[in-house]
CSV table of C-alpha atoms in Angstrom, one decimal:
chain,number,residue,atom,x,y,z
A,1,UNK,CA,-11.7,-35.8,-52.0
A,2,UNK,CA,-10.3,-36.6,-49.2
A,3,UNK,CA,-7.0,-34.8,-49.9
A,4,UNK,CA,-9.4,-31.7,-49.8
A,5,UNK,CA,-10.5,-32.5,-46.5
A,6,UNK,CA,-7.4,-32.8,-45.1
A,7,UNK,CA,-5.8,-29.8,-46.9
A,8,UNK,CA,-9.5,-27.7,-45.1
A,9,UNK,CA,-8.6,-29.5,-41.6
A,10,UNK,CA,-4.9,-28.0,-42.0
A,11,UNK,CA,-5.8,-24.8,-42.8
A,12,UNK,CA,-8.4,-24.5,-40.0
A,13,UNK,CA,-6.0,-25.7,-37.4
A,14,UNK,CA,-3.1,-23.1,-38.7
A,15,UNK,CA,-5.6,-20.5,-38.8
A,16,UNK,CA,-6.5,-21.0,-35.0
A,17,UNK,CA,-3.2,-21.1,-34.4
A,18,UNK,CA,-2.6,-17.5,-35.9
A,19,UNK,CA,-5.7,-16.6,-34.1
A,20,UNK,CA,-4.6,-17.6,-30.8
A,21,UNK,CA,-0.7,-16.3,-32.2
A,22,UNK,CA,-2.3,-12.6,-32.7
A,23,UNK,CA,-4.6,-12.5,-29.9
A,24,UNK,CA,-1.4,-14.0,-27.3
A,25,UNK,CA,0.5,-11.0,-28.7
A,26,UNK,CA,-2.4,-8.4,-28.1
A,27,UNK,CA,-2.7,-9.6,-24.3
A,28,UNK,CA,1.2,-9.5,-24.2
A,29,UNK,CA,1.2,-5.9,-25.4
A,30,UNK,CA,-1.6,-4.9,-23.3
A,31,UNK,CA,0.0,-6.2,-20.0
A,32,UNK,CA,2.8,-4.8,-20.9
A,33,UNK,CA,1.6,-0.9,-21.9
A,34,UNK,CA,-0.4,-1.3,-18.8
A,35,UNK,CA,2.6,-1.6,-16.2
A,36,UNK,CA,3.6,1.5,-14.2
A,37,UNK,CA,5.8,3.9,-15.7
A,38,UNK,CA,7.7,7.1,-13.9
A,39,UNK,CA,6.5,10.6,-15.2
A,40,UNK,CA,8.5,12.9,-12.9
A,41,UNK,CA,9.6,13.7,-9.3
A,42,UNK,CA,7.6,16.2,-7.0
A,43,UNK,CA,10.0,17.8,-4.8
A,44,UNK,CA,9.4,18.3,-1.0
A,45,UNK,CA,10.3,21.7,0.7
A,46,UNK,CA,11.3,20.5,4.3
A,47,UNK,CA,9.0,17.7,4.8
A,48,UNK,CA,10.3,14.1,5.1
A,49,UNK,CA,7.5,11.9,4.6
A,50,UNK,CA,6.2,8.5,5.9
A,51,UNK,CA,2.6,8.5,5.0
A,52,UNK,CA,0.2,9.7,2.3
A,53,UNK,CA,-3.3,9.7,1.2
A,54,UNK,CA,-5.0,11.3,-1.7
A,55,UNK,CA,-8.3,13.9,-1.2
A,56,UNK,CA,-9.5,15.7,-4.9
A,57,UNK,CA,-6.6,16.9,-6.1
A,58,UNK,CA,-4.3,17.5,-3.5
A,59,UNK,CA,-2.1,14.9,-1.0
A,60,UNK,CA,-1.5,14.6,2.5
A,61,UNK,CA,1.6,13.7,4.0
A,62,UNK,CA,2.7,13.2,7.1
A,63,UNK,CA,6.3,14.9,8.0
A,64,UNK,CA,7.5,13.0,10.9
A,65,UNK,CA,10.6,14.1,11.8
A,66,UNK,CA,8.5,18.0,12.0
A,67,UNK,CA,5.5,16.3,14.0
A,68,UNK,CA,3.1,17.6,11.9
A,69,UNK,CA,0.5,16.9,8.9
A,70,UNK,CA,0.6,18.4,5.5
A,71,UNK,CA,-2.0,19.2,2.8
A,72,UNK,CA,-0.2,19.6,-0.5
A,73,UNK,CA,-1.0,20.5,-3.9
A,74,UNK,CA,0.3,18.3,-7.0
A,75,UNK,CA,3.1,20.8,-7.6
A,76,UNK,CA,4.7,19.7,-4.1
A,77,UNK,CA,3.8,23.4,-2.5
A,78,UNK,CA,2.1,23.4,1.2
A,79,UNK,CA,-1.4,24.6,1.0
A,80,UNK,CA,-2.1,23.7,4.6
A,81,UNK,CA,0.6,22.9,7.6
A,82,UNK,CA,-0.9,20.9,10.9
A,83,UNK,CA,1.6,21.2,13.7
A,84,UNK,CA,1.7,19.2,16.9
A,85,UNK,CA,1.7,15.2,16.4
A,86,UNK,CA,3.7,13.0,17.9
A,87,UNK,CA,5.6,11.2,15.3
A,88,UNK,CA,2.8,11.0,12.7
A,89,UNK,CA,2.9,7.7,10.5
A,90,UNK,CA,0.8,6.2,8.1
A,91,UNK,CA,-2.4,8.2,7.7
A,92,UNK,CA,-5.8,6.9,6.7
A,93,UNK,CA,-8.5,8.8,5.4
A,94,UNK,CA,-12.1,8.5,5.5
A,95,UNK,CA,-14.5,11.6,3.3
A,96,UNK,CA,-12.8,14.4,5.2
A,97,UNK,CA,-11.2,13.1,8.2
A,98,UNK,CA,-7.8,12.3,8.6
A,99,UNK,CA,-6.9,9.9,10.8
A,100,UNK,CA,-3.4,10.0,12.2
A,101,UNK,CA,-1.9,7.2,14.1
A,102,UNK,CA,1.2,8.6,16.4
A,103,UNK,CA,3.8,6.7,17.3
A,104,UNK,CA,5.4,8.2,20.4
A,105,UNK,CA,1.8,8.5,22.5
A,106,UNK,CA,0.2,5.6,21.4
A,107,UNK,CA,-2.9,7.1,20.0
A,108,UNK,CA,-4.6,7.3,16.9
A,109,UNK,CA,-5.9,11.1,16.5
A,110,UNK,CA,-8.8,12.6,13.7
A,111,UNK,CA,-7.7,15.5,12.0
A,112,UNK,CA,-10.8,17.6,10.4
A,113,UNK,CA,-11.7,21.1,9.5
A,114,UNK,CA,-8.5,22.0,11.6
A,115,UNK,CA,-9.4,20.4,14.9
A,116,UNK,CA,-7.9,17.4,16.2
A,117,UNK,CA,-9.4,14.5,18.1
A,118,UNK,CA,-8.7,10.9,19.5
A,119,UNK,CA,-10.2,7.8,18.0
A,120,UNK,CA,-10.9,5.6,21.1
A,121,UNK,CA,-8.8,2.2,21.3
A,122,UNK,CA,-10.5,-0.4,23.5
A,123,UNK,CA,-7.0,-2.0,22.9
A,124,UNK,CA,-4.0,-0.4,24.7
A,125,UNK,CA,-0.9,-0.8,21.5
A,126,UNK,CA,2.3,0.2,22.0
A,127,UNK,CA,3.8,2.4,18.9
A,128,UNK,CA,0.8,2.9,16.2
A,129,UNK,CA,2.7,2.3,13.0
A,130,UNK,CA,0.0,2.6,11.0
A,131,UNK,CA,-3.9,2.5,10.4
A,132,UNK,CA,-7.0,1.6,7.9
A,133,UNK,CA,-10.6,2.9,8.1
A,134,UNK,CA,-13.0,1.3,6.5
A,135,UNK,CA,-16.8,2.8,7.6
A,136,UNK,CA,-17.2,1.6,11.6
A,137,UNK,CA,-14.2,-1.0,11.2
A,138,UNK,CA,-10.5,0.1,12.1
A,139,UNK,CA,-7.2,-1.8,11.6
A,140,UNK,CA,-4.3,-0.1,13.4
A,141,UNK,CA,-0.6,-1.6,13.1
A,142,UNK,CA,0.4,-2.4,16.9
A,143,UNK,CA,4.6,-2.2,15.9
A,144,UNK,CA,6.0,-3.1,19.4
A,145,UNK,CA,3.4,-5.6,20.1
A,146,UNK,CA,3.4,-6.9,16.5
A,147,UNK,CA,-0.1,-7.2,15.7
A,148,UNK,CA,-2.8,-5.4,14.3
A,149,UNK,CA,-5.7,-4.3,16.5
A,150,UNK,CA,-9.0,-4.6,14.3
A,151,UNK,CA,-11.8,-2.7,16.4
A,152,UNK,CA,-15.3,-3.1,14.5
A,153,UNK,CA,-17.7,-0.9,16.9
A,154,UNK,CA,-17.4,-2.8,20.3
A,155,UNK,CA,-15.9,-5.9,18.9
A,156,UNK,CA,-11.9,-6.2,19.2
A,157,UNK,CA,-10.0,-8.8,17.4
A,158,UNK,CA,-6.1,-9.0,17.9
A,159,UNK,CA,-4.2,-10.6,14.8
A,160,UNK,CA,-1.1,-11.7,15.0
A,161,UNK,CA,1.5,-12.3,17.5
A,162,UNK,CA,5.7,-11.9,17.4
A,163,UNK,CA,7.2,-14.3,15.1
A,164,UNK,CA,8.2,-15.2,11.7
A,165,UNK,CA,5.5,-18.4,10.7
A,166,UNK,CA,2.5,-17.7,8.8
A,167,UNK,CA,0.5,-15.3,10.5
A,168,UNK,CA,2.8,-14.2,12.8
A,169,UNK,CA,4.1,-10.6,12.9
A,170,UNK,CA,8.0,-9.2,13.4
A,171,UNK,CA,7.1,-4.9,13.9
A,172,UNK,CA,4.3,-4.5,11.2
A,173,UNK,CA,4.2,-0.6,10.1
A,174,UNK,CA,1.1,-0.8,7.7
A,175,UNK,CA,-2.2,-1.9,7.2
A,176,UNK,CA,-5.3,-1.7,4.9
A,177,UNK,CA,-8.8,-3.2,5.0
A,178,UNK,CA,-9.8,-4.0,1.2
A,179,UNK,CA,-12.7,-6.7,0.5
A,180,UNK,CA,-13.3,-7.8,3.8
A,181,UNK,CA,-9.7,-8.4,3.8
A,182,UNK,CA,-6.7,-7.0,6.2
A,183,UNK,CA,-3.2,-6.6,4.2
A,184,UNK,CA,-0.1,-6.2,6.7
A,185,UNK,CA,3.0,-4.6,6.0
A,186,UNK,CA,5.3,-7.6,7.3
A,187,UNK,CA,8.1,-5.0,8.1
A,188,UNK,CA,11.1,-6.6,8.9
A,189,UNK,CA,9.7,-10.4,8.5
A,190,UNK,CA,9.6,-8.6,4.5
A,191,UNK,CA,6.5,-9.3,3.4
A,192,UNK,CA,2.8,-8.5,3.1
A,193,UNK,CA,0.6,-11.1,4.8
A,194,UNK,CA,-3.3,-11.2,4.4
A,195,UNK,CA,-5.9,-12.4,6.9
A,196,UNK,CA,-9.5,-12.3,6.7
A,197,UNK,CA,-12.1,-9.8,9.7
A,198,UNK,CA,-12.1,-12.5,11.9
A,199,UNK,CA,-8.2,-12.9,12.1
A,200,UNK,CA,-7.3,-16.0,10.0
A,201,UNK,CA,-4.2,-16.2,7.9
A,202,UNK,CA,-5.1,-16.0,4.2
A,203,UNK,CA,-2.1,-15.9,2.8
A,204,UNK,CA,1.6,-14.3,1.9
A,205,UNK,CA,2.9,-12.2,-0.6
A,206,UNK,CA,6.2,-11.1,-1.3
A,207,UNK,CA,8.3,-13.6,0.9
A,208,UNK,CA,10.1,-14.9,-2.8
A,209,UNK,CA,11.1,-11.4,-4.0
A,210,UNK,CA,13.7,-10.5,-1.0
A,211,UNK,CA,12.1,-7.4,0.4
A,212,UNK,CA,14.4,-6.1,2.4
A,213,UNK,CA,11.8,-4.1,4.4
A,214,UNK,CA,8.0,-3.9,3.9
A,215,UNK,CA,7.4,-0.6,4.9
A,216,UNK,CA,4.6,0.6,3.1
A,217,UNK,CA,1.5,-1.6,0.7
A,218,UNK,CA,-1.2,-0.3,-1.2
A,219,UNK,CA,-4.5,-2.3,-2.5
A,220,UNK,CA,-6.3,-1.1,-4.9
A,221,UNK,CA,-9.1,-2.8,-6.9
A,222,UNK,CA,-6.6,-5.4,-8.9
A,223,UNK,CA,-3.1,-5.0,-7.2
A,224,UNK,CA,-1.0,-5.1,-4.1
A,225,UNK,CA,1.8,-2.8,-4.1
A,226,UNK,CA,4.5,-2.7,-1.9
A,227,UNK,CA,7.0,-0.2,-0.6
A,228,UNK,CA,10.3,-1.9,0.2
A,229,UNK,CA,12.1,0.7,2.4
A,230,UNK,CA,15.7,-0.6,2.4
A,231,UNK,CA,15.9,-2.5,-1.2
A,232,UNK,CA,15.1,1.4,-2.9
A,233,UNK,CA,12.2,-0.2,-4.6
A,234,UNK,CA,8.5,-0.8,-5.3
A,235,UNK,CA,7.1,-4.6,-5.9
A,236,UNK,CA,4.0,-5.1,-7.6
A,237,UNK,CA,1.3,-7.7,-7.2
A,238,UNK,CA,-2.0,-9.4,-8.2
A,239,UNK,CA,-4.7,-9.6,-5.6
A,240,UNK,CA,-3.2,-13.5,-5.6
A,241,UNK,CA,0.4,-12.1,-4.6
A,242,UNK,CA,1.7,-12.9,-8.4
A,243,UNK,CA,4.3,-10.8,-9.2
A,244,UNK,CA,3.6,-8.1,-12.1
A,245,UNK,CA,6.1,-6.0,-11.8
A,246,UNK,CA,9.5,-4.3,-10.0
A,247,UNK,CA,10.2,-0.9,-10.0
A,248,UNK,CA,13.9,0.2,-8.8
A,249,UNK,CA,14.5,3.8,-9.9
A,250,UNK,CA,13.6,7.2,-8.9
A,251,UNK,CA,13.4,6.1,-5.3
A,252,UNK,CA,15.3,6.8,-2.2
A,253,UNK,CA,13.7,4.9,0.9
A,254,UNK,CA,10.6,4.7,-0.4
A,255,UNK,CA,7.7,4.2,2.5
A,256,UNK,CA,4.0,4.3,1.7
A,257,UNK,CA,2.3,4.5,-1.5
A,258,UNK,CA,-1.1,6.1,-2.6
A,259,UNK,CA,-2.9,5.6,-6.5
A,260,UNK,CA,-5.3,8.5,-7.3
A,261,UNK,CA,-6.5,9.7,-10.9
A,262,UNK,CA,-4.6,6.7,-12.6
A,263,UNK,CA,-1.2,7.8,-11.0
A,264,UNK,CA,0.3,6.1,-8.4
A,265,UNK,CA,2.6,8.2,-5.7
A,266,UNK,CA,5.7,7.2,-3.7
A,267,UNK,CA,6.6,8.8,-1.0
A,268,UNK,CA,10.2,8.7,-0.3
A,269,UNK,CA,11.5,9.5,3.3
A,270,UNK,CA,15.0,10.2,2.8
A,271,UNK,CA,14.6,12.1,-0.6
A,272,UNK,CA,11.9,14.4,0.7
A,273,UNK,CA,10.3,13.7,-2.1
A,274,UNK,CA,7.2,12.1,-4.2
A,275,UNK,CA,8.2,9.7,-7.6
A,276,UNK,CA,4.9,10.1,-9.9
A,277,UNK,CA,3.9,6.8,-12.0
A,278,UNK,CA,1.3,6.2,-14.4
A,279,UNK,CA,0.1,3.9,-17.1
């Protein structure tokens, strides 16, 4: 009898283990089918990118070296050309305004229906790197001042000063309000660092991967990603900052990254191009 028991007990505990053994191999294989893959290079006729944003099914991109904003279609073809920015950098966009921060005057213009305006800065920066809308709140990257200016109606918080400890800022170039969050491309301190609206540090991502420059992150509703301009690559995250996954082909200088549709696109500066991933 009680050899029986015994014999029962083992073959409970091996089968739990084969439980566990299949289901560890499922998650495995799903983690693993759902990491980016590249699908194919959109070519760019003349424009050398630094930001992008996604709108339906077309991108905008902003071509600074021609001063000017760009409406594109998926096939890489200008539907729409926008001339006369001032060194246009990482856009934002908000239902159908475009919001264009420009580095040479210091200001942060609307593009919409065709017609420009300024967004009023009760905070004077110096370079506007890039920028983040979300409803009434603004983030806008400060690069010569290294900080980020967040503006919610009248209310102005400055985040950040020069330096290289936690929460300080060496030339940020992007920025992105997500979840009552602010994530701040770290440029050349090469990393992403994440405060909360009223300016505290949260925490760092990145610093343990090398980034050679953080030029460009992304969050959307379970990653961080991260273009890093100089190391040709693209760095992958949890909201947490764990790393998921690297990508190193199909890029050359890689500076701002948009997800739309269950793709992601990379822009790449030097390429004048657009490296397409999915899942």
């Amino acid at each position: 009898m009680k050899n029986k028991v015994v014999f029962i007990l083992i073959a409970a505990f091996l089968g739990t283990i084969f439980l566990f053994s299949c289901r560890g191999k499922q998650e495995q294989k799903t983690e693993i089918s759902a990491q980016w893959k590249f699908v194919k290079s959109i070519d760019l006729n003349n424009v050398n990118p630094i930001g992008i944003v996604a709108q339906e099914n077309f991108l905008w991109l902003s071509d600074v070296d021609n001063n000017r904003i760009v409406k594109i279609g998926l096939d890489g073809k200008i539907i729409e050309s926008f001339d006369g920015f001032q060194r246009p950098m990482h856009i934002a966009i908000q239902k159908d305004k475009i919001y264009v921060p420009e580095y040479t005057s210091d200001s942060l213009k609307i593009l919409e229906d065709g017609k420009v305006s300024t967004y009023k800065l009760k905070e004077k920066p110096d370079a506007i790197a890039g920028v983040s809308i979300d409803g009434k709140t603004a983030a806008v990257a400060d690069f010569y001042n290294n900080r980020i200016i967040l503006q919610q109606d009248d209310k102005v918080t400055v985040i950040g000063k020069e330096g290289h400890n936690d929460g300080e800022l060496y030339y940020p170039t992007d920025v992105q309000l997500s979840n009552d969050l602010i994530y701040v491309a770290d440029a050349y301190n090469n990393r992403v660092q994440v405060f909360d609206l009223k300016g505290n540090y949260v925490r760092m991502i990145g610093w343990k991967e090398g980034i050679k420059v953080a030029t460009g992150v992304k969050v959307t509703g379970s990653q961080v990603l991260v273009a890093d301009f100089e190391g040709n690559r693209v760095l992958v995250y949890d909201l947490n900052g764990k790393l998921l996954q690297i990508l190193t082909d199909k890029f050359n200088h890689p500076t701002d990254i948009e997800t739309a549709n269950g793709k992601m696109y990379v822009v790449n500066y030097k390429g004048s191009s657009i490296s397409v991933f999915d899942k």
